[in-house]
mmCIF file of C-alpha atoms in Angstrom:
data_model
loop_
_atom_site.group_PDB
_atom_site.id
_atom_site.type_symbol
_atom_site.label_atom_id
_atom_site.label_comp_id
_atom_site.label_asym_id
_atom_site.label_seq_id
_atom_site.Cartn_x
_atom_site.Cartn_y
_atom_site.Cartn_z
ATOM 1 C CA ALA A 1 -27.052 18.292 201.262
ATOM 2 C CA SER A 2 -24.570 17.173 199.421
ATOM 3 C CA VAL A 3 -23.561 14.555 196.760
ATOM 4 C CA HIS A 4 -19.656 13.513 196.999
ATOM 5 C CA ILE A 5 -17.030 13.433 194.081
ATOM 6 C CA PRO A 6 -13.890 11.389 194.987
ATOM 7 C CA ALA A 7 -10.612 13.271 195.131
ATOM 8 C CA SER A 8 -9.097 10.797 192.641
ATOM 9 C CA ALA A 9 -11.311 12.316 189.976
ATOM 10 C CA TYR A 10 -9.335 15.537 190.288
ATOM 11 C CA THR A 11 -5.727 14.388 190.523
ATOM 12 C CA HIS A 12 -4.496 12.849 187.307
ATOM 13 C CA ILE A 13 -0.978 11.523 187.568
ATOM 14 C CA PRO A 14 -0.058 10.420 184.051
ATOM 15 C CA ALA A 15 0.528 6.731 183.786
ATOM 16 C CA THR A 16 2.740 6.761 180.689
ATOM 17 C CA VAL A 17 4.991 9.298 179.067
ATOM 18 C CA HIS A 18 5.891 9.144 175.380
ATOM 19 C CA ILE A 19 9.040 11.004 174.460
ATOM 20 C CA LEU A 20 8.898 12.365 170.953
ATOM 21 C CA THR A 21 12.502 12.701 169.796
ATOM 22 C CA SER A 22 14.576 12.030 166.779
ATOM 23 C CA SER A 23 15.803 8.504 166.139
ATOM 24 C CA SER A 24 19.200 9.306 167.585
ATOM 25 C CA VAL A 25 19.089 10.442 171.207
ATOM 26 C CA SER A 26 22.268 10.992 173.143
ATOM 27 C CA VAL A 27 22.720 9.235 176.443
ATOM 28 C CA ASN A 28 22.624 12.497 178.368
ATOM 29 C CA SER A 29 19.802 14.109 176.418
ATOM 30 C CA PRO A 30 17.047 15.914 178.318
ATOM 31 C CA SER A 31 14.634 13.280 177.065
ATOM 32 C CA GLU A 32 16.551 10.467 178.682
ATOM 33 C CA GLN A 33 17.045 12.443 181.866
ATOM 34 C CA PHE A 34 13.293 12.960 181.988
ATOM 35 C CA GLN A 35 12.703 9.249 181.419
ATOM 36 C CA LYS A 36 15.046 8.392 184.272
ATOM 37 C CA ALA A 37 13.323 10.858 186.608
ATOM 38 C CA ARG A 38 9.930 9.493 185.635
ATOM 39 C CA ALA A 39 11.051 5.938 186.387
ATOM 40 C CA LEU A 40 12.179 7.042 189.853
ATOM 41 C CA PHE A 41 8.845 8.796 190.381
ATOM 42 C CA ASP A 42 6.876 5.689 189.397
ATOM 43 C CA GLU A 43 8.923 3.608 191.830
ATOM 44 C CA GLY A 44 8.215 6.011 194.712
ATOM 45 C CA PHE A 45 11.692 7.592 194.962
ATOM 46 C CA TYR A 46 10.232 11.064 195.124
ATOM 47 C CA ALA A 47 13.234 12.901 196.564
ATOM 48 C CA GLU A 48 15.596 11.558 193.883
ATOM 49 C CA ALA A 49 13.031 12.168 191.144
ATOM 50 C CA TYR A 50 12.428 15.707 192.418
ATOM 51 C CA SER A 51 16.105 16.595 192.109
ATOM 52 C CA LEU A 52 16.200 15.488 188.470
ATOM 53 C CA PHE A 53 12.870 17.107 187.564
ATOM 54 C CA ARG A 54 13.882 20.369 189.223
ATOM 55 C CA GLN A 55 17.236 20.344 187.422
ATOM 56 C CA LEU A 56 15.492 19.858 184.079
ATOM 57 C CA SER A 57 12.916 22.558 184.742
ATOM 58 C CA ASP A 58 15.547 25.066 185.911
ATOM 59 C CA ASP A 59 18.308 24.386 183.372
ATOM 60 C CA LEU A 60 16.368 24.144 180.124
ATOM 61 C CA GLN A 61 15.337 27.260 178.279
ATOM 62 C CA PRO A 62 11.715 27.629 177.133
ATOM 63 C CA SER A 63 12.835 28.548 173.644
ATOM 64 C CA GLU A 64 15.017 25.480 173.166
ATOM 65 C CA SER A 65 13.648 22.933 170.721
ATOM 66 C CA LEU A 66 13.920 19.809 172.773
ATOM 67 C CA GLY A 67 11.004 17.751 171.563
ATOM 68 C CA SER A 68 7.840 17.361 173.579
ATOM 69 C CA VAL A 69 6.276 15.165 176.208
ATOM 70 C CA GLN A 70 2.830 13.750 175.642
ATOM 71 C CA ALA A 71 1.129 12.472 178.782
ATOM 72 C CA SER A 72 -1.858 10.188 179.028
ATOM 73 C CA THR A 73 -4.052 11.371 181.899
ATOM 74 C CA GLY A 74 -6.736 8.728 181.622
ATOM 75 C CA SER A 75 -9.348 11.340 180.713
ATOM 76 C CA SER A 76 -11.100 12.258 177.519
ATOM 77 C CA ALA A 77 -9.164 15.513 177.254
ATOM 78 C CA LYS A 78 -7.058 16.206 174.227
ATOM 79 C CA ALA A 79 -3.608 15.179 175.319
ATOM 80 C CA GLY A 80 -1.822 18.036 173.598
ATOM 81 C CA SER A 81 1.893 18.388 174.228
ATOM 82 C CA ALA A 82 4.094 20.130 176.730
ATOM 83 C CA SER A 83 7.776 20.965 176.683
ATOM 84 C CA ILE A 84 10.105 18.796 178.689
ATOM 85 C CA ARG A 85 10.802 21.834 180.874
ATOM 86 C CA GLU A 86 7.109 22.319 181.642
ATOM 87 C CA SER A 87 6.477 18.608 182.206
ATOM 88 C CA ALA A 88 9.469 18.373 184.506
ATOM 89 C CA ALA A 89 8.170 21.324 186.527
ATOM 90 C CA TYR A 90 4.770 19.605 186.780
ATOM 91 C CA TYR A 91 6.288 16.364 188.070
ATOM 92 C CA ALA A 92 8.438 18.308 190.515
ATOM 93 C CA VAL A 93 5.229 19.608 192.102
ATOM 94 C CA LEU A 94 3.826 16.076 192.255
ATOM 95 C CA CYS A 95 6.984 14.916 194.019
ATOM 96 C CA LEU A 96 6.603 17.651 196.622
ATOM 97 C CA ALA A 97 2.944 16.741 197.030
ATOM 98 C CA ALA A 98 3.976 13.172 197.812
ATOM 99 C CA MET A 99 6.651 14.274 200.283
ATOM 100 C CA GLU A 100 5.696 17.561 201.943
ATOM 101 C CA ARG A 101 2.230 19.008 201.513
ATOM 102 C CA ASP A 102 3.107 22.540 202.667
ATOM 103 C CA ASN A 103 5.799 22.901 199.994
ATOM 104 C CA GLN A 104 3.273 21.659 197.431
ATOM 105 C CA PHE A 105 1.268 24.874 197.694
ATOM 106 C CA ALA A 106 4.217 27.199 197.062
ATOM 107 C CA ALA A 107 5.413 24.964 194.224
ATOM 108 C CA THR A 108 1.953 25.021 192.650
ATOM 109 C CA ASP A 109 1.892 28.825 192.780
ATOM 110 C CA ARG A 110 5.352 28.971 191.210
ATOM 111 C CA PHE A 111 4.280 26.622 188.425
ATOM 112 C CA LEU A 112 1.256 28.816 187.656
ATOM 113 C CA ARG A 113 3.465 31.890 187.394
ATOM 114 C CA LEU A 114 5.819 30.140 184.976
ATOM 115 C CA TYR A 115 3.145 28.351 182.925
ATOM 116 C CA PRO A 116 -0.125 30.313 183.219
ATOM 117 C CA ASN A 117 -1.682 28.512 180.244
ATOM 118 C CA SER A 118 -0.500 25.011 181.061
ATOM 119 C CA ARG A 119 -2.841 22.070 180.624
ATOM 120 C CA TYR A 120 -1.453 20.808 183.940
ATOM 121 C CA ALA A 121 -2.592 23.891 185.883
ATOM 122 C CA ALA A 122 -6.155 22.753 186.618
ATOM 123 C CA GLU A 123 -4.970 19.371 187.888
ATOM 124 C CA LEU A 124 -2.451 20.920 190.267
ATOM 125 C CA LEU A 125 -4.971 23.437 191.592
ATOM 126 C CA LYS A 126 -7.611 20.769 192.177
ATOM 127 C CA ASP A 127 -5.165 18.627 194.110
ATOM 128 C CA ALA A 128 -3.965 21.627 196.130
ATOM 129 C CA ALA A 129 -7.580 22.565 196.915
ATOM 130 C CA PHE A 130 -8.279 19.033 198.098
ATOM 131 C CA GLN A 131 -5.218 19.074 200.359
ATOM 132 C CA GLU A 132 -6.199 22.490 201.784
ATOM 133 C CA ALA A 133 -9.638 21.093 202.623
ATOM 134 C CA GLU A 134 -8.107 17.979 204.168
ATOM 135 C CA GLN A 135 -6.191 20.272 206.521
ATOM 136 C CA GLY A 136 -9.309 22.256 207.371
ATOM 137 C CA ARG A 137 -8.365 25.386 205.431
ATOM 138 C CA PHE A 138 -11.649 25.638 203.597
ATOM 139 C CA ASP A 139 -11.320 29.275 202.539
ATOM 140 C CA GLU A 140 -8.055 28.413 200.810
ATOM 141 C CA ALA A 141 -9.667 25.342 199.279
ATOM 142 C CA VAL A 142 -12.392 27.581 197.847
ATOM 143 C CA ARG A 143 -9.824 30.036 196.478
ATOM 144 C CA ARG A 144 -7.830 27.355 194.707
ATOM 145 C CA ALA A 145 -10.904 25.512 193.449
ATOM 146 C CA ALA A 146 -12.274 28.778 192.049
ATOM 147 C CA MET A 147 -9.005 29.247 190.158
ATOM 148 C CA ALA A 148 -9.105 25.669 188.891
ATOM 149 C CA VAL A 149 -12.392 26.121 187.008
ATOM 150 C CA THR A 150 -10.815 28.874 184.876
ATOM 151 C CA TYR A 151 -7.967 26.767 183.441
ATOM 152 C CA PRO A 152 -8.040 24.571 180.307
ATOM 153 C CA GLN A 153 -9.809 21.218 180.774
ATOM 154 C CA THR A 154 -12.637 19.195 179.301
ATOM 155 C CA ASP A 155 -16.276 20.050 179.989
ATOM 156 C CA LYS A 156 -16.585 16.917 182.110
ATOM 157 C CA GLU A 157 -13.605 17.929 184.221
ATOM 158 C CA ARG A 158 -14.808 21.516 184.520
ATOM 159 C CA ALA A 159 -18.269 20.396 185.692
ATOM 160 C CA GLU A 160 -16.597 18.229 188.336
ATOM 161 C CA ALA A 161 -14.466 21.222 189.356
ATOM 162 C CA TYR A 162 -17.583 23.376 189.804
ATOM 163 C CA PHE A 163 -19.214 20.676 191.937
ATOM 164 C CA ARG A 164 -16.157 20.400 194.151
ATOM 165 C CA LEU A 165 -15.995 24.213 194.454
ATOM 166 C CA ALA A 166 -19.594 24.203 195.684
ATOM 167 C CA GLU A 167 -18.783 21.490 198.230
ATOM 168 C CA TYR A 168 -15.800 23.447 199.546
ATOM 169 C CA SER A 169 -18.028 26.538 199.793
ATOM 170 C CA ILE A 170 -20.415 24.578 202.026
ATOM 171 C CA GLN A 171 -17.501 23.539 204.227
ATOM 172 C CA ALA A 172 -16.351 27.189 204.317
ATOM 173 C CA ASP A 173 -19.800 28.140 205.659
ATOM 174 C CA ASP A 174 -20.740 30.024 202.492
ATOM 175 C CA PRO A 175 -24.016 28.379 201.391
ATOM 176 C CA ALA A 176 -24.910 31.336 199.143
ATOM 177 C CA ARG A 177 -21.790 30.792 197.050
ATOM 178 C CA ALA A 178 -22.423 27.059 197.026
ATOM 179 C CA ARG A 179 -25.976 27.545 195.733
ATOM 180 C CA ASN A 180 -24.814 29.950 193.037
ATOM 181 C CA THR A 181 -22.053 27.560 191.977
ATOM 182 C CA PHE A 182 -24.451 24.610 191.770
ATOM 183 C CA LEU A 183 -26.792 26.671 189.588
ATOM 184 C CA GLU A 184 -23.936 27.854 187.362
ATOM 185 C CA LEU A 185 -22.855 24.246 186.888
ATOM 186 C CA ALA A 186 -26.370 23.221 185.834
ATOM 187 C CA ASP A 187 -26.698 26.204 183.492
ATOM 188 C CA ARG A 188 -23.299 25.800 181.816
ATOM 189 C CA PHE A 189 -23.256 21.999 181.622
ATOM 190 C CA PRO A 190 -26.900 20.876 181.257
ATOM 191 C CA TYR A 191 -25.869 17.491 179.844
ATOM 192 C CA SER A 192 -23.490 16.658 182.683
ATOM 193 C CA ILE A 193 -24.551 13.862 185.019
ATOM 194 C CA LEU A 194 -23.765 16.320 187.807
ATOM 195 C CA ALA A 195 -26.341 18.902 186.670
ATOM 196 C CA PRO A 196 -29.385 17.288 188.367
ATOM 197 C CA LYS A 197 -27.290 16.490 191.451
ATOM 198 C CA ALA A 198 -26.269 20.150 191.622
ATOM 199 C CA LEU A 199 -29.867 21.378 191.401
ATOM 200 C CA TYR A 200 -30.955 18.917 194.098
ATOM 201 C CA ALA A 201 -28.110 20.001 196.384
ATOM 202 C CA ARG A 202 -29.062 23.635 195.786
ATOM 203 C CA GLY A 203 -32.630 22.945 196.876
ATOM 204 C CA THR A 204 -31.575 21.133 200.024
ATOM 205 C CA LEU A 205 -29.303 24.041 200.979
ATOM 206 C CA TYR A 206 -32.274 26.398 200.786
ATOM 207 C CA LEU A 207 -34.285 23.934 202.859
ATOM 208 C CA GLU A 208 -31.582 23.742 205.516
ATOM 209 C CA ASP A 209 -31.551 27.542 205.719
ATOM 210 C CA GLU A 210 -35.348 27.481 206.129
ATOM 211 C CA GLN A 211 -35.785 29.451 202.906
ATOM 212 C CA TYR A 212 -38.811 27.393 202.006
ATOM 213 C CA GLN A 213 -40.085 29.331 199.006
ATOM 214 C CA ASN A 214 -36.621 29.344 197.439
ATOM 215 C CA ALA A 215 -36.323 25.628 198.193
ATOM 216 C CA THR A 216 -39.649 25.009 196.476
ATOM 217 C CA ASP A 217 -38.562 26.991 193.415
ATOM 218 C CA ALA A 218 -35.234 25.138 193.317
ATOM 219 C CA PHE A 219 -36.863 21.715 193.426
ATOM 220 C CA GLU A 220 -39.423 22.753 190.823
ATOM 221 C CA LEU A 221 -36.555 23.807 188.548
ATOM 222 C CA LEU A 222 -35.006 20.368 188.984
ATOM 223 C CA ARG A 223 -38.307 18.689 188.129
ATOM 224 C CA GLU A 224 -38.764 20.943 185.093
ATOM 225 C CA ARG A 225 -35.301 20.319 183.650
ATOM 226 C CA PHE A 226 -34.864 16.659 184.587
ATOM 227 C CA PRO A 227 -38.336 15.141 185.003
ATOM 228 C CA TYR A 228 -37.134 11.535 184.749
ATOM 229 C CA ASP A 229 -33.811 11.732 186.553
ATOM 230 C CA GLU A 230 -33.134 9.718 189.712
ATOM 231 C CA MET A 231 -32.476 12.933 191.641
ATOM 232 C CA THR A 232 -35.926 14.218 190.724
ATOM 233 C CA ARG A 233 -37.495 11.162 192.324
ATOM 234 C CA ARG A 234 -35.756 12.129 195.559
ATOM 235 C CA ILE A 235 -37.468 15.473 195.835
ATOM 236 C CA GLY A 236 -40.722 13.887 196.990
ATOM 237 C CA THR A 237 -39.998 14.359 200.673
ATOM 238 C CA ALA A 238 -37.868 17.482 200.185
ATOM 239 C CA LEU A 239 -40.433 19.330 198.085
ATOM 240 C CA GLY A 240 -43.308 18.068 200.210
ATOM 241 C CA GLU A 241 -41.547 19.169 203.390
ATOM 242 C CA SER A 242 -40.892 22.579 201.859
ATOM 243 C CA TYR A 243 -44.604 23.023 201.130
ATOM 244 C CA TYR A 244 -45.442 21.748 204.605
ATOM 245 C CA ARG A 245 -43.147 24.312 206.248
ATOM 246 C CA GLN A 246 -44.889 27.025 204.237
ATOM 247 C CA LYS A 247 -48.260 25.701 205.468
ATOM 248 C CA LYS A 248 -49.272 24.820 201.907
ATOM 249 C CA TYR A 249 -50.693 21.545 203.137
ATOM 250 C CA ALA A 250 -52.639 20.451 200.074
ATOM 251 C CA LEU A 251 -49.567 20.953 197.881
ATOM 252 C CA ALA A 252 -47.465 19.082 200.432
ATOM 253 C CA ILE A 253 -49.767 16.052 200.317
ATOM 254 C CA GLU A 254 -49.786 16.164 196.512
ATOM 255 C CA ALA A 255 -45.976 16.272 196.376
ATOM 256 C CA PHE A 256 -45.641 13.349 198.783
ATOM 257 C CA GLU A 257 -48.220 11.243 196.935
ATOM 258 C CA ASP A 258 -46.608 12.008 193.565
ATOM 259 C CA GLN A 259 -43.261 10.493 194.598
ATOM 260 C CA PHE A 260 -44.380 8.054 197.295
ATOM 261 C CA PHE A 261 -43.656 4.788 195.494
ATOM 262 C CA TYR A 262 -40.158 5.925 194.528
ATOM 263 C CA LEU A 263 -39.172 6.371 198.172
ATOM 264 C CA ASP A 264 -37.480 3.827 200.403
ATOM 265 C CA ASP A 265 -39.256 2.586 203.533
ATOM 266 C CA GLU A 266 -37.796 5.210 205.868
ATOM 267 C CA LEU A 267 -38.735 8.102 203.565
ATOM 268 C CA GLN A 268 -42.187 6.627 203.020
ATOM 269 C CA ARG A 269 -42.789 6.668 206.779
ATOM 270 C CA LYS A 270 -41.648 10.289 206.916
ATOM 271 C CA ALA A 271 -43.999 11.129 204.037
ATOM 272 C CA ILE A 272 -46.916 9.386 205.781
ATOM 273 C CA TYR A 273 -46.329 11.352 208.962
ATOM 274 C CA LEU A 274 -46.118 14.723 207.203
ATOM 275 C CA MET A 275 -49.191 13.914 205.118
ATOM 276 C CA ALA A 276 -51.030 13.058 208.327
ATOM 277 C CA GLU A 277 -49.909 16.332 209.901
ATOM 278 C CA SER A 278 -50.967 18.237 206.782
ATOM 279 C CA ALA A 279 -54.398 16.608 206.752
ATOM 280 C CA ASN A 280 -54.741 17.316 210.475
ATOM 281 C CA ALA A 281 -53.882 20.980 209.916
ATOM 282 C CA MET A 282 -56.574 21.183 207.215
ATOM 283 C CA ASP A 283 -59.088 19.500 209.576
ATOM 284 C CA ASP A 284 -59.376 16.545 207.205
ATOM 285 C CA LEU A 285 -59.680 14.422 210.313
ATOM 286 C CA LYS A 286 -60.748 11.170 208.699
ATOM 287 C CA ASN A 287 -57.771 11.151 206.312
ATOM 288 C CA ALA A 288 -55.400 12.289 209.050
ATOM 289 C CA ALA A 289 -56.501 9.461 211.374
ATOM 290 C CA ARG A 290 -56.091 6.947 208.542
ATOM 291 C CA LEU A 291 -52.521 8.146 207.913
ATOM 292 C CA TYR A 292 -51.532 8.129 211.588
ATOM 293 C CA ARG A 293 -52.794 4.540 211.890
ATOM 294 C CA MET A 294 -50.918 3.625 208.700
ATOM 295 C CA LEU A 295 -47.728 4.911 210.277
ATOM 296 C CA LEU A 296 -48.377 2.882 213.444
ATOM 297 C CA ASN A 297 -48.876 -0.257 211.370
ATOM 298 C CA ARG A 298 -45.632 0.277 209.445
ATOM 299 C CA THR A 299 -43.155 1.359 212.098
ATOM 300 C CA GLU A 300 -41.398 -0.181 215.062
ATOM 301 C CA ASP A 301 -39.557 3.040 215.845
ATOM 302 C CA PRO A 302 -40.670 4.303 219.300
ATOM 303 C CA GLU A 303 -40.356 7.976 218.334
ATOM 304 C CA GLU A 304 -42.469 7.517 215.214
ATOM 305 C CA GLN A 305 -45.042 5.616 217.269
ATOM 306 C CA ARG A 306 -45.104 8.404 219.854
ATOM 307 C CA LEU A 307 -45.700 11.061 217.189
ATOM 308 C CA ALA A 308 -48.497 9.008 215.625
ATOM 309 C CA HIS A 309 -50.228 8.491 218.979
ATOM 310 C CA TYR A 310 -49.900 12.181 219.770
ATOM 311 C CA GLY A 311 -51.414 13.087 216.386
ATOM 312 C CA LEU A 312 -54.291 10.683 216.926
ATOM 313 C CA GLY A 313 -54.854 12.216 220.331
ATOM 314 C CA TRP A 314 -55.491 15.591 218.718
ATOM 315 C CA ILE A 315 -57.784 14.040 216.105
ATOM 316 C CA TYR A 316 -59.946 12.467 218.819
ATOM 317 C CA HIS A 317 -59.805 15.683 220.839
ATOM 318 C CA LYS A 318 -61.185 17.627 217.867
ATOM 319 C CA GLN A 319 -63.875 14.983 217.447
ATOM 320 C CA GLU A 320 -64.655 15.234 221.185
ATOM 321 C CA ILE A 321 -64.062 11.522 221.697
ATOM 322 C CA TRP A 322 -62.473 12.256 225.024
ATOM 323 C CA HIS A 323 -61.652 8.750 226.245
ATOM 324 C CA TRP A 324 -59.873 7.861 222.988
ATOM 325 C CA ALA A 325 -58.023 11.162 223.091
ATOM 326 C CA ALA A 326 -56.897 10.518 226.666
ATOM 327 C CA ASP A 327 -55.791 7.012 225.738
ATOM 328 C CA SER A 328 -53.680 8.216 222.762
ATOM 329 C CA PHE A 329 -52.168 11.117 224.673
ATOM 330 C CA GLY A 330 -51.366 8.759 227.533
ATOM 331 C CA LYS A 331 -49.551 6.335 225.243
ATOM 332 C CA ALA A 332 -47.575 9.189 223.703
ATOM 333 C CA ALA A 333 -46.614 10.486 227.161
ATOM 334 C CA ASP A 334 -45.593 7.027 228.379
ATOM 335 C CA MET A 335 -43.387 6.509 225.334
ATOM 336 C CA GLU A 336 -41.777 9.928 225.781
ATOM 337 C CA ALA A 337 -40.985 8.990 229.377
ATOM 338 C CA GLY A 338 -39.685 5.632 228.234
ATOM 339 C CA THR A 339 -42.240 3.693 230.288
ATOM 340 C CA GLY A 340 -44.686 2.692 227.577
ATOM 341 C CA ALA A 341 -45.112 -0.992 226.820
ATOM 342 C CA ASP A 342 -46.905 0.041 223.688
ATOM 343 C CA THR A 343 -48.192 -2.037 220.886
ATOM 344 C CA ASN A 344 -49.102 -0.471 217.596
ATOM 345 C CA ALA A 345 -52.792 -0.600 218.475
ATOM 346 C CA SER A 346 -54.684 2.651 218.685
ATOM 347 C CA PRO A 347 -58.243 3.556 219.686
ATOM 348 C CA GLY A 348 -60.669 3.433 216.805
ATOM 349 C CA ALA A 349 -58.394 1.196 214.751
#
């Protein structure tokens, strides 16, 4: 029930750093020290780079006018500027992340205490949340991801952060929080490409929890807000199954038929079976028999064949065609036992 966002979307390690200084920079200036540390970082000498970054971040005073560092993150965010001290502290955390993951978490917390309004904060929290999840600490991943959505970032980045928070909540066995987060994402960022994905994921979570009426409402909300989106076309089986579980068989058939030609072959076979079951439940025996035979003609899967034969057996039983019923039930039983040399033929075909 879920749609995945790659971790790389959340960890932006700046590719270039532009040092804004006066035309005359001394050899030992903080700017040049930063440049040297950054070169070591880019070359993978994280321990050496960490020492220089940590020295810069500890020695410089926040009030000193030392120019600024402007980093390109590869996103559409306003780049803004950060002091050399702040940027050095940020890169020190990245060095620790590359070397020792456990120290990364403490360093991230220290950075947030020193620079609570930093434009780097969200990036560090997202990366820390990802690493917590990688190590199976999903509650901690949720905590850090929840913090990340509150820090400065673009709308696109914040929507991605909400989606990842919902995914971590699922992993932390908190589907209620996940559903609420998906809905908040869709409400706050209706133009995000993740909004329809979030509403679809929310509906499937309800379906998995067997909250069928809530699932129906969730999928209807998706269809109302995004009638032409790709995710809406996927709700054919999900919405139809939700109606089926609620024994709203006519609505189930309508939902399946509405989306049938947008489904792949596997989902079409599932839709045919559930439409047949719905028609059977409504005693629309002629239509049910037609759908069971359609499934037999389209599938080579033994389990799907068994279910179709079993359904046909009940149709013929209701019609009091006893020999056909016995034949269909027999084929279903043989296939369940693994002894059936069945073709797709069925009585009355």
